[in-house]
Short mmCIF file of C-alpha atoms in Angstrom, two decimals:
data_model
loop_
_atom_site.label_atom_id
_atom_site.label_comp_id
_atom_site.label_asym_id
_atom_site.label_seq_id
_atom_site.Cartn_x
_atom_site.Cartn_y
_atom_site.Cartn_z
CA UNK E 1 21.60 19.95 15.32
CA UNK E 2 24.73 18.03 16.63
CA UNK E 3 25.18 17.59 20.46
CA UNK E 4 27.07 19.64 22.75
CA UNK E 5 29.36 17.99 24.04
CA UNK E 6 30.07 18.46 28.10
CA UNK E 7 32.65 16.35 30.01
CA UNK E 8 31.07 16.13 34.35
CA UNK E 9 34.56 16.23 36.08
CA UNK E 10 35.27 13.55 38.21
CA UNK E 11 36.89 14.60 40.31
CA UNK E 12 36.43 11.86 43.79
CA UNK E 13 33.17 13.50 44.87
CA UNK E 14 29.68 12.46 45.33
CA UNK E 15 27.39 10.50 43.10
CA UNK E 16 27.11 12.51 40.00
CA UNK E 17 25.77 9.67 38.04
CA UNK E 18 22.69 12.12 38.04
CA UNK E 19 24.58 14.91 37.38
CA UNK E 20 25.43 12.86 33.80
CA UNK E 21 21.95 11.99 33.59
CA UNK E 22 20.35 15.21 33.77
CA UNK E 23 22.58 16.33 31.04
CA UNK E 24 21.91 13.49 28.92
CA UNK E 25 17.90 14.07 29.11
CA UNK E 26 18.09 17.36 27.99
CA UNK E 27 19.80 16.39 25.00
CA UNK E 28 24.01 16.54 25.78
CA UNK E 29 26.36 14.52 24.58
CA UNK E 30 28.19 13.80 28.57
CA UNK E 31 31.48 11.89 29.25
CA UNK E 32 32.49 11.61 33.31
CA UNK E 33 36.06 12.58 33.08
CA UNK E 34 39.05 14.11 33.91
CA UNK E 35 40.86 13.49 31.28
CA UNK E 36 43.18 16.84 30.15
CA UNK E 37 42.44 16.15 26.60
CA UNK E 38 38.36 15.48 26.79
CA UNK E 39 38.05 18.19 29.23
CA UNK E 40 39.69 20.54 26.66
CA UNK E 41 37.20 19.59 23.92
CA UNK E 42 34.05 19.65 25.57
CA UNK E 43 31.89 22.23 24.24
CA UNK E 44 30.80 22.82 28.69
CA UNK E 45 32.48 21.75 31.97
CA UNK E 46 30.60 21.07 34.19
CA UNK E 47 31.86 21.13 38.09
CA UNK E 48 30.30 18.92 40.79
CA UNK E 49 30.32 19.71 44.26
CA UNK E 50 29.56 17.58 47.67
CA UNK E 51 31.09 17.93 50.97
CA UNK E 52 33.50 20.41 53.03
CA UNK E 53 34.98 23.19 51.39
CA UNK E 54 38.56 21.63 51.83
CA UNK E 55 37.94 18.62 51.03
CA UNK E 56 36.69 18.98 47.57
CA UNK E 57 39.57 22.17 47.16
CA UNK E 58 42.01 18.54 47.97
CA UNK E 59 40.10 17.18 44.90
CA UNK E 60 40.18 19.33 42.55
CA UNK E 61 44.59 20.12 43.56
CA UNK E 62 44.27 15.71 43.15
CA UNK E 63 43.74 16.21 39.11
CA UNK E 64 44.87 19.46 38.48
CA UNK E 65 41.92 20.92 38.07
CA UNK E 66 42.33 24.16 39.27
CA UNK E 67 44.75 24.66 35.80
CA UNK E 68 41.89 23.08 33.35
CA UNK E 69 39.18 25.65 34.26
CA UNK E 70 42.01 28.78 34.42
CA UNK E 71 42.37 27.48 30.95
CA UNK E 72 38.63 26.91 29.75
CA UNK E 73 37.44 30.33 31.02
CA UNK E 74 40.87 32.15 29.15
CA UNK E 75 39.77 30.75 26.58
CA UNK E 76 36.25 31.74 26.82
CA UNK E 77 34.84 28.20 27.01
CA UNK E 78 31.50 27.22 29.33
CA UNK E 79 31.90 26.39 32.97
CA UNK E 80 29.10 25.78 35.21
CA UNK E 81 29.68 24.81 38.90
CA UNK E 82 26.71 23.07 40.72
CA UNK E 83 26.58 23.44 45.06
CA UNK E 84 30.27 23.22 46.40
CA UNK E 85 31.42 23.23 42.98
CA UNK E 86 29.94 27.45 42.63
CA UNK E 87 31.83 27.89 46.16
CA UNK E 88 35.19 26.72 45.38
CA UNK E 89 34.48 29.40 42.85
CA UNK E 90 34.91 31.74 45.69
CA UNK E 91 38.28 33.06 46.86
CA UNK E 92 38.20 31.72 50.34
CA UNK E 93 35.18 29.39 52.18
CA UNK E 94 34.87 29.56 56.64
CA UNK E 95 33.87 26.35 57.32
CA UNK E 96 35.79 24.83 59.80
CA UNK E 97 37.39 28.81 60.82
CA UNK E 98 36.00 29.05 64.13
CA UNK E 99 37.92 25.40 65.47
CA UNK E 100 40.51 24.99 63.28
CA UNK E 101 40.19 22.21 60.03
CA UNK E 102 41.26 18.53 61.07
CA UNK E 103 44.34 18.26 59.99
CA UNK E 104 45.92 21.12 61.57
CA UNK E 105 44.78 24.40 60.06
CA UNK E 106 44.98 27.25 62.71
CA UNK E 107 41.73 28.88 64.05
CA UNK E 108 40.38 30.91 62.15
CA UNK E 109 42.17 30.57 58.61
CA UNK E 110 39.74 30.86 55.33
CA UNK E 111 40.41 28.15 53.01
CA UNK E 112 41.27 29.50 49.90
CA UNK E 113 38.70 28.56 46.49
CA UNK E 114 39.43 28.65 42.77
CA UNK E 115 39.34 32.96 43.22
CA UNK E 116 37.34 33.07 39.40
CA UNK E 117 34.95 35.74 42.03
CA UNK E 118 35.36 37.87 44.87
CA UNK E 119 34.17 37.30 48.42
CA UNK E 120 33.70 34.62 51.05
CA UNK E 121 31.60 31.37 51.73
CA UNK E 122 30.67 31.28 55.25
CA UNK E 123 27.74 29.37 57.44
CA UNK E 124 23.80 30.45 56.82
CA UNK E 125 22.42 32.52 59.71
CA UNK E 126 19.46 30.46 59.72
CA UNK E 127 17.45 28.23 63.21
CA UNK E 128 17.93 25.55 60.65
CA UNK E 129 20.95 24.24 59.26
CA UNK E 130 21.71 22.78 56.50
CA UNK E 131 19.25 24.32 54.16
CA UNK E 132 17.94 21.24 53.23
CA UNK E 133 14.47 21.57 50.84
CA UNK E 134 13.37 23.26 47.82
CA UNK E 135 12.88 26.89 47.94
CA UNK E 136 11.96 29.94 45.63
CA UNK E 137 14.72 31.67 43.42
CA UNK E 138 15.01 35.63 42.36
CA UNK E 139 16.86 35.49 39.02
CA UNK E 140 17.96 38.82 37.64
CA UNK E 141 17.01 40.73 34.37
CA UNK E 142 18.93 39.63 31.79
CA UNK E 143 19.30 36.04 33.33
CA UNK E 144 19.89 33.42 30.52
CA UNK E 145 20.49 30.43 32.96
CA UNK E 146 16.39 31.08 34.30
CA UNK E 147 14.78 32.15 31.27
CA UNK E 148 11.47 31.44 31.26
CA UNK E 149 11.75 30.19 34.85
CA UNK E 150 12.11 32.55 37.14
CA UNK E 151 10.66 32.81 40.78
CA UNK E 152 11.02 29.19 40.45
CA UNK E 153 11.94 26.59 43.70
CA UNK E 154 15.18 24.74 43.29
CA UNK E 155 15.74 21.72 45.34
CA UNK E 156 19.58 23.23 48.14
CA UNK E 157 20.97 20.65 50.57
CA UNK E 158 23.83 23.09 52.21
CA UNK E 159 25.05 24.76 54.81
CA UNK E 160 27.11 27.48 53.29
CA UNK E 161 26.19 29.62 50.47
CA UNK E 162 28.15 33.02 49.48
CA UNK E 163 26.34 36.43 50.58
CA UNK E 164 27.59 39.20 48.95
CA UNK E 165 27.18 39.46 44.66
CA UNK E 166 30.32 39.81 43.45
CA UNK E 167 29.41 42.53 41.37
CA UNK E 168 29.06 44.39 44.42
CA UNK E 169 32.82 43.64 45.13
CA UNK E 170 34.67 44.87 41.34
CA UNK E 171 34.92 47.95 39.96
CA UNK E 172 32.92 48.30 37.01
CA UNK E 173 35.05 47.96 34.33
CA UNK E 174 34.19 47.48 30.12
CA UNK E 175 33.29 43.44 31.22
CA UNK E 176 29.58 42.68 31.91
CA UNK E 177 29.59 42.81 36.15
CA UNK E 178 27.74 38.95 36.71
CA UNK E 179 24.46 38.46 37.50
CA UNK E 180 23.24 37.58 41.04
CA UNK E 181 20.10 35.15 41.56
CA UNK E 182 19.28 34.99 45.20
CA UNK E 183 17.13 32.87 47.52
CA UNK E 184 15.95 32.75 51.07
CA UNK E 185 17.14 29.95 54.26
CA UNK E 186 17.00 32.59 57.83
CA UNK E 187 18.70 34.54 55.44
CA UNK E 188 19.81 35.82 51.41
CA UNK E 189 22.66 33.89 50.10
CA UNK E 190 23.62 33.58 46.33
CA UNK E 191 21.37 30.89 44.59
CA UNK E 192 23.19 31.25 41.44
CA UNK E 193 25.76 33.77 39.36
CA UNK E 194 26.14 33.80 36.24
CA UNK E 195 29.13 35.59 34.44
CA UNK E 196 30.16 35.57 30.87
CA UNK E 197 31.56 32.02 30.73
CA UNK E 198 31.22 31.26 34.20
CA UNK E 199 28.20 30.12 36.09
CA UNK E 200 27.15 28.55 38.96
CA UNK E 201 24.02 27.94 41.30
CA UNK E 202 24.20 26.54 44.50
CA UNK E 203 21.24 24.06 44.12
CA UNK E 204 20.64 21.27 42.28
CA UNK E 205 19.46 21.82 39.30
CA UNK E 206 19.91 18.10 37.89
CA UNK E 207 17.29 16.93 41.92
CA UNK E 208 14.86 19.55 40.37
CA UNK E 209 12.51 17.89 38.37
CA UNK E 210 11.38 19.63 35.19
CA UNK E 211 12.58 22.89 36.34
CA UNK E 212 16.49 21.92 36.90
CA UNK E 213 15.95 20.72 33.11
CA UNK E 214 15.41 23.13 31.89
CA UNK E 215 18.07 25.70 33.60
CA UNK E 216 20.31 23.01 31.68
CA UNK E 217 18.93 22.99 28.64
CA UNK E 218 19.65 26.77 29.01
CA UNK E 219 23.12 26.50 29.71
CA UNK E 220 23.32 24.44 27.01
CA UNK E 221 21.48 26.76 24.52
CA UNK E 222 24.82 29.35 25.85
CA UNK E 223 27.83 25.89 24.47
#
């Protein structure tokens, strides 16, 4: 059986070498690039994300990632987002909205995301922010990502999160609604979403030890 090929999208966001190594350890052939042809040809595309939502969106646009992600998903080709790479899949973020973003965005403005899922990412309401450490994830029935690892703890580093499942904001139609997994830090928030070819986790599976490796291995079975 041949190794699945995965492109880890290279666009200037943080240290992604840990994601590359984690995928290689669970059996993927991995390339770190934003080359159009490589992204198109890969069995899977992983979109990492570290830092501020608006900065990540600027970096994604600089390498034409919105079009590349759209094209893969339109063809039913698997894409997975991690951390801010999950957040940008939503319609918008309120990060910096209270004071206005550096660079002149008006106070109260939302930063648009990729719009693959409805909903807005907002700051966690908790005594301690950022949420940094291990938290239990409650997975839904029918999950692929969490097969055999429901109720395990994963590693999080974030101050913002989506708090409403996309399934609650979509009209039920002929397609299967997204599956949402949840965690709690001060309040409930989305820890992961599975929606056909598009999956994402707010936590870092590549930093979550054996359970993170198992989740990535589960994702590879969908490629």
